[in-house]
mmCIF file of C-alpha atoms and ligand atoms in Angstrom:
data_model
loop_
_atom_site.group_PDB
_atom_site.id
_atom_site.type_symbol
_atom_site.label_atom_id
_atom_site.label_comp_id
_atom_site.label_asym_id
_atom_site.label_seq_id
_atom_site.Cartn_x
_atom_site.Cartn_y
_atom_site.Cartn_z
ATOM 1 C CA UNK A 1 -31.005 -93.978 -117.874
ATOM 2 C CA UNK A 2 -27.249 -93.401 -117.453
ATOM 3 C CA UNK A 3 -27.218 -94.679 -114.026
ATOM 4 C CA UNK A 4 -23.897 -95.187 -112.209
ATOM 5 C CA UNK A 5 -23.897 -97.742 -109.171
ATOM 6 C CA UNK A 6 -22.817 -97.126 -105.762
ATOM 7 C CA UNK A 7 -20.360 -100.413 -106.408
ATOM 8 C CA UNK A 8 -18.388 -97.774 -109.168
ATOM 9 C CA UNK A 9 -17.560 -95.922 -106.455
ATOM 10 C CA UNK A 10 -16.591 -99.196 -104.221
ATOM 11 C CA UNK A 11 -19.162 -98.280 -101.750
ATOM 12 C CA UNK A 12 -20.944 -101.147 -100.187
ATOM 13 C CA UNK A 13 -24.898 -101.215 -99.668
ATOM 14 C CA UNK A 14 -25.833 -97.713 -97.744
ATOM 15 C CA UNK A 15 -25.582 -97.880 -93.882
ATOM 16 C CA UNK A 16 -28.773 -94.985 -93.425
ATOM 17 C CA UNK A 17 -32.074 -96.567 -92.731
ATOM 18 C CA UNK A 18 -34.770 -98.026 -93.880
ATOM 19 C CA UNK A 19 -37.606 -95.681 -95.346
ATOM 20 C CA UNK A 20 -40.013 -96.371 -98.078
ATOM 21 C CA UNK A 21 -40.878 -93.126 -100.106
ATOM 22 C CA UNK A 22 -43.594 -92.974 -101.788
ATOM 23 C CA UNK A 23 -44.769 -89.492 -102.750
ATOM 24 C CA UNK A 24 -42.165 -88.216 -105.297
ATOM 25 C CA UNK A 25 -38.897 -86.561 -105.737
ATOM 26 C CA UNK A 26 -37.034 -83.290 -104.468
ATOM 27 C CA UNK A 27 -34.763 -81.036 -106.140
ATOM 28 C CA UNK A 28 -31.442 -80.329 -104.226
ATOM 29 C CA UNK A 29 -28.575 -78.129 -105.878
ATOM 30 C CA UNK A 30 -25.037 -77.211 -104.382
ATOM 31 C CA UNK A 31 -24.778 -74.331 -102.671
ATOM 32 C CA UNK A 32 -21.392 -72.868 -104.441
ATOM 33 C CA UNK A 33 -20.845 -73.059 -108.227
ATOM 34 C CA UNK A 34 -19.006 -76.208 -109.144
ATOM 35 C CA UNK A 35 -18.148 -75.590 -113.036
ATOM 36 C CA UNK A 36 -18.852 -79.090 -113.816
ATOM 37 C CA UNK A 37 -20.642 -78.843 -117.060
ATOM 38 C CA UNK A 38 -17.504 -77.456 -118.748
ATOM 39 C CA UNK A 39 -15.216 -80.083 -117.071
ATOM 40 C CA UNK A 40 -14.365 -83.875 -117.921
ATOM 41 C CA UNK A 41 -16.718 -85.986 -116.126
ATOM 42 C CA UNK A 42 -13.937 -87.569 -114.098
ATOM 43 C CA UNK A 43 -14.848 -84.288 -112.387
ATOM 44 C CA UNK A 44 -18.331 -85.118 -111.190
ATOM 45 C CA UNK A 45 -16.724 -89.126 -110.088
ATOM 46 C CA UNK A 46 -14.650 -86.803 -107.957
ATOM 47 C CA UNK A 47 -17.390 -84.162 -107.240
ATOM 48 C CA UNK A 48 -19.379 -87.332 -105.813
ATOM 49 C CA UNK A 49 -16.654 -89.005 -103.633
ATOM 50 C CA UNK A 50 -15.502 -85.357 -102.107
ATOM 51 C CA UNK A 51 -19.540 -84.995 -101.275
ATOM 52 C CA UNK A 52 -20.065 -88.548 -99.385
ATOM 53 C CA UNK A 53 -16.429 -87.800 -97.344
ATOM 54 C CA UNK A 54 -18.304 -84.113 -96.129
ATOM 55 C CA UNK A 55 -21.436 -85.406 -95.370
ATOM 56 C CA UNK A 56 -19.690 -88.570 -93.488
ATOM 57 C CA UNK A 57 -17.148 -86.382 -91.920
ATOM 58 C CA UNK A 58 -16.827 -84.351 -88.987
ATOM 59 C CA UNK A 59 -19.128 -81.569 -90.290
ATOM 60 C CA UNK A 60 -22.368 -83.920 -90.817
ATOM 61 C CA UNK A 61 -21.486 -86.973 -89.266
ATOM 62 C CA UNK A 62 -23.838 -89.240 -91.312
ATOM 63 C CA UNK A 63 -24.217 -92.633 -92.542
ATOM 64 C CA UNK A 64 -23.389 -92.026 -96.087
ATOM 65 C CA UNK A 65 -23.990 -89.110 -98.551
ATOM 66 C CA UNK A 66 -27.302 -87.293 -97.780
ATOM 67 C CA UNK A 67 -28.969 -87.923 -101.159
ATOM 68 C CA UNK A 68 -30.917 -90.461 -102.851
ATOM 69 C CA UNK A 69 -29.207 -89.508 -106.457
ATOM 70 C CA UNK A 70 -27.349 -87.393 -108.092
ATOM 71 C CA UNK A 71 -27.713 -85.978 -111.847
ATOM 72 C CA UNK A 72 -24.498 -84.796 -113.388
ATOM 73 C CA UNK A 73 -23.869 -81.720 -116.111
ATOM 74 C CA UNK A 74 -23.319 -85.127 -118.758
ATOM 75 C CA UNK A 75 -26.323 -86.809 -118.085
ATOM 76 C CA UNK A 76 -25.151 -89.533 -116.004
ATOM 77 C CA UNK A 77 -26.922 -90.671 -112.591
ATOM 78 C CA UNK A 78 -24.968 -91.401 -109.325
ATOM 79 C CA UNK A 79 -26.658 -93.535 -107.014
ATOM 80 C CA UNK A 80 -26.257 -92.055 -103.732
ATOM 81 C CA UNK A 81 -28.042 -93.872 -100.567
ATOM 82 C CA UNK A 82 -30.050 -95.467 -103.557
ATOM 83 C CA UNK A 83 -33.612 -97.106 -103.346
ATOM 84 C CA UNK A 84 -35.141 -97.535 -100.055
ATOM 85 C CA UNK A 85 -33.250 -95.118 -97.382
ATOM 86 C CA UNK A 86 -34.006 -92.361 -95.206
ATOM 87 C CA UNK A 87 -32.860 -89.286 -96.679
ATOM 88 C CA UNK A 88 -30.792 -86.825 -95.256
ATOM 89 C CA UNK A 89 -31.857 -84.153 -97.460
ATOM 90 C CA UNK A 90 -34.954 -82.620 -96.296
ATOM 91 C CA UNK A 91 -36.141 -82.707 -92.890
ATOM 92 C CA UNK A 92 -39.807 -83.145 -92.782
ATOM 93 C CA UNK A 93 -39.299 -84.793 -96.190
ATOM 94 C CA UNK A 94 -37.177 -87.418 -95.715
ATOM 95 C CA UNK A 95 -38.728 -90.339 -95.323
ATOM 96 C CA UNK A 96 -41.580 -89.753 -97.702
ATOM 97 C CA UNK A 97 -39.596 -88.501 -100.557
ATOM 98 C CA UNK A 98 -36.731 -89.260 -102.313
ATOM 99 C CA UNK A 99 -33.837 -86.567 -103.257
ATOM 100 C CA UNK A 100 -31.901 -85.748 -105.871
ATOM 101 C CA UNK A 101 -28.930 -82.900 -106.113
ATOM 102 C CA UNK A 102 -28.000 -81.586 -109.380
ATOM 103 C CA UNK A 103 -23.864 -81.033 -109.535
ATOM 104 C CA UNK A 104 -24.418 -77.264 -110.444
ATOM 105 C CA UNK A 105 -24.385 -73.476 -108.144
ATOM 106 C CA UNK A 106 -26.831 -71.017 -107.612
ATOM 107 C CA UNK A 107 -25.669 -69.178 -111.223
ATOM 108 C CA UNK A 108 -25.322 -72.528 -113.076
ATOM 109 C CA UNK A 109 -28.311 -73.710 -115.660
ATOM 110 C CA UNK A 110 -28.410 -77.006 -116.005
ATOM 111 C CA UNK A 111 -27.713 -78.438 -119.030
ATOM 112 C CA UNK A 112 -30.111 -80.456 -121.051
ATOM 113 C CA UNK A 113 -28.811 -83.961 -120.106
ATOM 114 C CA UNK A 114 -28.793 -82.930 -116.653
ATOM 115 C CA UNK A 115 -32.549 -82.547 -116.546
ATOM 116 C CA UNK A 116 -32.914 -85.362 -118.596
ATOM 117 C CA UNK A 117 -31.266 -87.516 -116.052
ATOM 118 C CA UNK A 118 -33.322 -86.048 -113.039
ATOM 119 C CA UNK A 119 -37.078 -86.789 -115.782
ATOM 120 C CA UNK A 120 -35.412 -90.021 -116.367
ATOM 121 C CA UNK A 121 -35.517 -90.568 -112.380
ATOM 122 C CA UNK A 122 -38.576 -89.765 -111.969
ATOM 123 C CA UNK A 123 -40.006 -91.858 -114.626
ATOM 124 C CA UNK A 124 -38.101 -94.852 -113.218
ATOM 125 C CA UNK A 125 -38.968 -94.259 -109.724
ATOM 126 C CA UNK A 126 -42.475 -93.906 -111.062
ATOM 127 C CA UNK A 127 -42.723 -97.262 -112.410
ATOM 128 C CA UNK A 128 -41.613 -98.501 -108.706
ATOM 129 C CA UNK A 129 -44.709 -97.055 -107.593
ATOM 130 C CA UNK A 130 -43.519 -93.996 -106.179
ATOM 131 C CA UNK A 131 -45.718 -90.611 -107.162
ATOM 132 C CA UNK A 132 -44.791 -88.747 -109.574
ATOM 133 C CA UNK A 133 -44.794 -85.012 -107.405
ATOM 134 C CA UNK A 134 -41.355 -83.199 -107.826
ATOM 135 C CA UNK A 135 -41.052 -80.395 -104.959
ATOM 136 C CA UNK A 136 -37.678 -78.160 -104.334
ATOM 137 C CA UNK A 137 -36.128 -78.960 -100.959
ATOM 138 C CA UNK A 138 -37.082 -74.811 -100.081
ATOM 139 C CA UNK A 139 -40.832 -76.389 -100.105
ATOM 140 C CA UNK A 140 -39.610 -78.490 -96.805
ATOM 141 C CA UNK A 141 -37.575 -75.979 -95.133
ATOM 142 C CA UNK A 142 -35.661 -72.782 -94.821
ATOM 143 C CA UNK A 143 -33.100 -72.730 -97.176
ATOM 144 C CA UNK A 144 -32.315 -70.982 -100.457
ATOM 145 C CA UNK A 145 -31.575 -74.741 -101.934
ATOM 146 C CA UNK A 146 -32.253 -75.427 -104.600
ATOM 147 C CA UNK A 147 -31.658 -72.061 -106.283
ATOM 148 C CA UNK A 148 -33.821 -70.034 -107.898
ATOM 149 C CA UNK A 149 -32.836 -71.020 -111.666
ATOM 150 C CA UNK A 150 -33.619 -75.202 -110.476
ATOM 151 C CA UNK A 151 -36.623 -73.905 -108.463
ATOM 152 C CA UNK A 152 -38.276 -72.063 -111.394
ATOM 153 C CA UNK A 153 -37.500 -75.316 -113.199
ATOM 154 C CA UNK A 154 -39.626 -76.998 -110.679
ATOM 155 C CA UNK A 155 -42.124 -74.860 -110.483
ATOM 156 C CA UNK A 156 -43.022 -74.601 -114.350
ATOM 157 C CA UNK A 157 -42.946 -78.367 -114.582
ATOM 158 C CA UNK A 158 -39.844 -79.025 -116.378
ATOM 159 C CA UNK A 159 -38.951 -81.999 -114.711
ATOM 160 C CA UNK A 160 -42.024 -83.801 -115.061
ATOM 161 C CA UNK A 161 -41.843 -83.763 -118.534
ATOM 162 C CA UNK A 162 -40.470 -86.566 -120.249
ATOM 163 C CA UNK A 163 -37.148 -87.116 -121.158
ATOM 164 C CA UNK A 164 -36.079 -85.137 -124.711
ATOM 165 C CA UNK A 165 -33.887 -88.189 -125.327
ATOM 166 C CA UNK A 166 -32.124 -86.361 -127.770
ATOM 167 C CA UNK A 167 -29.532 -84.648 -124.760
ATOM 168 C CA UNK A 168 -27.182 -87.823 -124.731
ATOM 169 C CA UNK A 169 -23.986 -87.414 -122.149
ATOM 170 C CA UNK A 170 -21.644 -84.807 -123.772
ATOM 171 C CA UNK A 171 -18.688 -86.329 -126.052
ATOM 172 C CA UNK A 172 -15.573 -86.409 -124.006
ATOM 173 C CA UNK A 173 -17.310 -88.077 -121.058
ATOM 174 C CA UNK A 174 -16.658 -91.476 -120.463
ATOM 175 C CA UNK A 175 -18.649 -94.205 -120.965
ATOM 176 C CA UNK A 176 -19.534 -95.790 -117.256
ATOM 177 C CA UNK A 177 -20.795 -98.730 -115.740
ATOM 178 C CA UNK A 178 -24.843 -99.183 -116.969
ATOM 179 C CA UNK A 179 -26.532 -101.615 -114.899
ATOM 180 C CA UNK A 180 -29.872 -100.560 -116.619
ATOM 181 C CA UNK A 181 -29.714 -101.258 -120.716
ATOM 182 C CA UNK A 182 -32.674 -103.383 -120.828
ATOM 183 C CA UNK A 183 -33.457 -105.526 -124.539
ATOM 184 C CA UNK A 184 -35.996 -102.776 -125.056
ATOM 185 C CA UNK A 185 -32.776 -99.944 -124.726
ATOM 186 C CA UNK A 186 -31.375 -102.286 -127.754
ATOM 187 C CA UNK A 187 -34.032 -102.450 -129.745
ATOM 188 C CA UNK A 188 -35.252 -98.808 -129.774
ATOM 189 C CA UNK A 189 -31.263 -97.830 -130.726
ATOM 190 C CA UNK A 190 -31.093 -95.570 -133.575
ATOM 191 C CA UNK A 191 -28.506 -96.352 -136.100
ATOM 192 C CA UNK A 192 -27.908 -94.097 -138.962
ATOM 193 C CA UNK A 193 -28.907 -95.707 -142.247
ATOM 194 C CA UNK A 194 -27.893 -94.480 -145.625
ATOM 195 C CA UNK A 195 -31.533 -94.614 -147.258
ATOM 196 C CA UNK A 196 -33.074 -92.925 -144.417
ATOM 197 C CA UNK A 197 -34.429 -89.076 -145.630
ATOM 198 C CA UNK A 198 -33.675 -86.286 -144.251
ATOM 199 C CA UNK A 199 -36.117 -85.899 -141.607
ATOM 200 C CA UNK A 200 -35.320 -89.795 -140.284
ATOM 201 C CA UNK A 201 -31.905 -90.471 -141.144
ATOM 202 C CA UNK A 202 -31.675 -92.755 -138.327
ATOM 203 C CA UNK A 203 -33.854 -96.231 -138.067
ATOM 204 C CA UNK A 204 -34.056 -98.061 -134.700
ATOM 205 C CA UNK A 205 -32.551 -101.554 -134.737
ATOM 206 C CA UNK A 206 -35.948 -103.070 -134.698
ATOM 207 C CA UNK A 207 -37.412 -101.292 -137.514
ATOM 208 C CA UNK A 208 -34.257 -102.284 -139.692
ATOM 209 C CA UNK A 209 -34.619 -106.203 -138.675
ATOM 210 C CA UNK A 210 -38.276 -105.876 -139.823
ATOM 211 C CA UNK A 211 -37.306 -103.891 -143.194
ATOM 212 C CA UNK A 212 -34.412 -106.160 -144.000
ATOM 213 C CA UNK A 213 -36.926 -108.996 -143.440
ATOM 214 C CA UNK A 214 -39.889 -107.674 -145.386
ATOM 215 C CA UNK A 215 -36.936 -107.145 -147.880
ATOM 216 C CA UNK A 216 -36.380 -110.417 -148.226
ATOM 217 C CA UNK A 217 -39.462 -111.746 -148.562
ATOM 218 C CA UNK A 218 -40.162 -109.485 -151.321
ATOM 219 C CA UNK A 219 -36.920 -110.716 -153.180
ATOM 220 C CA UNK A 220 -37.847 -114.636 -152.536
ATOM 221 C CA UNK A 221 -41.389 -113.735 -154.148
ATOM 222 C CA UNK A 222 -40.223 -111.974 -157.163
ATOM 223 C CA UNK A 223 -37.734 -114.774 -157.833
ATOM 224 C CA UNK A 224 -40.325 -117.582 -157.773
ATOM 225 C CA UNK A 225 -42.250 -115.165 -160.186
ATOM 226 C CA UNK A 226 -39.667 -114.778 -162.199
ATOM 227 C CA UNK A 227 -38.877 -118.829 -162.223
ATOM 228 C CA UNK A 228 -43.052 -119.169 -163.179
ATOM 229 C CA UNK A 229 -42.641 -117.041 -166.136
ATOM 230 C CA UNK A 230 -39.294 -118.301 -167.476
ATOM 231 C CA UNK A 231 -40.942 -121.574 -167.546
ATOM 232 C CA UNK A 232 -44.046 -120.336 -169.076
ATOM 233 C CA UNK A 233 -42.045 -118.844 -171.556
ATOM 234 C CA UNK A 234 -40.566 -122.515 -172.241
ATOM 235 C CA UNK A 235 -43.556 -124.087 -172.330
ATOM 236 C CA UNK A 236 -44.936 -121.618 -174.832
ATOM 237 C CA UNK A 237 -41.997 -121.796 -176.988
ATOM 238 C CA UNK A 238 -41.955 -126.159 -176.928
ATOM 239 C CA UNK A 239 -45.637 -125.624 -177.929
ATOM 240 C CA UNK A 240 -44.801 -123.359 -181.087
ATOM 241 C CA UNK A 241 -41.737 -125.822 -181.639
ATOM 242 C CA UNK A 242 -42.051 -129.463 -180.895
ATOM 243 C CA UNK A 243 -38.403 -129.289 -181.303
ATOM 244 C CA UNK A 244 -37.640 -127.766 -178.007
ATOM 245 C CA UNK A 245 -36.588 -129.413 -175.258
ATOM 246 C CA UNK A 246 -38.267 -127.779 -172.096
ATOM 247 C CA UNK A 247 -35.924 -129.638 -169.419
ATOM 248 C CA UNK A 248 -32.817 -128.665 -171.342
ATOM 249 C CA UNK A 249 -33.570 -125.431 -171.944
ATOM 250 C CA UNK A 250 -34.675 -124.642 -168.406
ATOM 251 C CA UNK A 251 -31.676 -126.603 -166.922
ATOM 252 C CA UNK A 252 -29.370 -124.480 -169.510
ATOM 253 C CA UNK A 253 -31.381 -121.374 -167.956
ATOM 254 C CA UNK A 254 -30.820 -122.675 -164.156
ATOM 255 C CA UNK A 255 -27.099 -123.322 -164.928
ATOM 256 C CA UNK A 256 -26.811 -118.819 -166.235
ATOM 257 C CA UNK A 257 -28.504 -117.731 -163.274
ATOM 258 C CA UNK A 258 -26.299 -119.921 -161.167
ATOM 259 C CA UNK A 259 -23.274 -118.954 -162.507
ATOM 260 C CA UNK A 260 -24.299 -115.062 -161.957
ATOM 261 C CA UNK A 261 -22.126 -113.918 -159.382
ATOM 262 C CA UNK A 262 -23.800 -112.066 -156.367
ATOM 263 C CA UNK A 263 -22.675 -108.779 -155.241
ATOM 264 C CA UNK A 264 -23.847 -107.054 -152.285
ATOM 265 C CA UNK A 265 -23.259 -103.891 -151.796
ATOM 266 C CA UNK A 266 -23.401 -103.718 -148.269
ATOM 267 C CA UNK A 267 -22.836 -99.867 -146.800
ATOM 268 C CA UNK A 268 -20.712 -99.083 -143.234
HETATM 269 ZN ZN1 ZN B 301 -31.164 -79.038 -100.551
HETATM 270 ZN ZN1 ZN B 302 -20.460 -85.737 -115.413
#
């Protein structure tokens, strides 16, 4: 999960209340068309900061920005109020669920790492303990939020499915703060590798350590095989020829392998 602290923003710990919800998430869109998805993602930082001033301003006159989260067109996360808060999202809602607005209009789709972001949420809140139920905030209340195109997406489950993991942030957006790249994250990484096939040209990091070790162990066994026969071969031939010299001729055979130099041919 792309997430992207409040501190990024240089906000301190929200000022809203304390709530503790429990039942699941709600879907939240912005009423006008924002064009983000086709914009650098310094957009949505902007997009973010220009949301928290409304909500905090005259017009709203709240604590802090009224969501929980926000998912961006390039996959990326915005903590809003963050864990714990009252919501002030969706009356009748908003202590018992948490909210999340995605940066797009009433005739924007959003894009595959958008609704990655928002599964990726849910998953996460999940393992917090909160249910897994994700509701539109038009299921609380009056409104035409979130849209129809994000409210069929709620209604035919698509964001309770689990993340694709293949929509990664689009290129061009810039890499932001990730307080959440856990050892596992690491591990799992695919890196291309040049003898993967075609259908799995790309080995996670873990799966290469274990190769390259396995590897290894296979070379180490072959050589003392090989070092068993070579003397077996001696010993044959001193038995044949009482002439031969078994220590010489191994340590002249020790001396050639040594002096073999070893290439590895290591790819990029
Ligand atoms: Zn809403
Ligand atoms: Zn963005």
């Amino acid at each position: 999960m792309q997430l992207v602290r409040r501190a990024a923003f240089g906000w301190g710990a929200s000022a809203a209340s304390y709530a503790h919800p429990t039942r699941g998430l709600v879907i939240h869109y912005d009423g006008s068309d924002q064009g983000l998805a086709r914009r650098e993602h310094a957009a949505c930082v902007d997009y973010w900061r220009r949301t928290r001033r409304f909500h905090m301003g005259a017009n709203r006159g709240w604590s802090d920005i009224g969501y929980s989260y926000g998912a961006c067109p390039h996959g990326y996360l915005f903590e809003g109020r963050g864990l714990d808060r009252m919501q002030a999202a969706q009356p009748t809602g908003n202590s018992t669920y948490y909210s999340v607005t995605l940066m797009c209009g009433p005739s924007e789709d959003p894009t595959p790492a958008q609704i990655d972001a928002v599964r990726e949420l849910r998953a996460w809140l999940m393992d917090k303990g909160v249910g897994g139920l994700v509701k539109g905030h038009r299921d609380f209340y009056s409104t035409s939020c979130p849209g129809d195109r994000l409210y069929r997406l709620v209604k035919n489950g698509t964001f309770t499915k689990p993340a694709s993991g293949d929509a990664k942030p689009a290129a061009g957006a810039k890499q932001q703060e990730d307080d959440d790249v856990s050892a596992k994250d690491v591990w799992g990484y695919e890196i291309p590798v040049e003898w993967g096939s075609k259908e799995n040209p790309s080995w996670q990091a873990k799966s290469i350590l274990v190769n390259a070790g396995q590897r290894l162990r296979n070379i180490e066994a072959k050589l003392d095989a090989q070092h068993a026969t070579i003397k077996a071969l001696a010993d044959a031939l001193a038995a044949r020829d009482g002439s031969v010299d078994v220590d010489a001729l191994m340590a002249r055979i020790r001396s050639e392998i040594e002096s073999v130099t070893v290439r590895l041919d290591v790819g990029e």
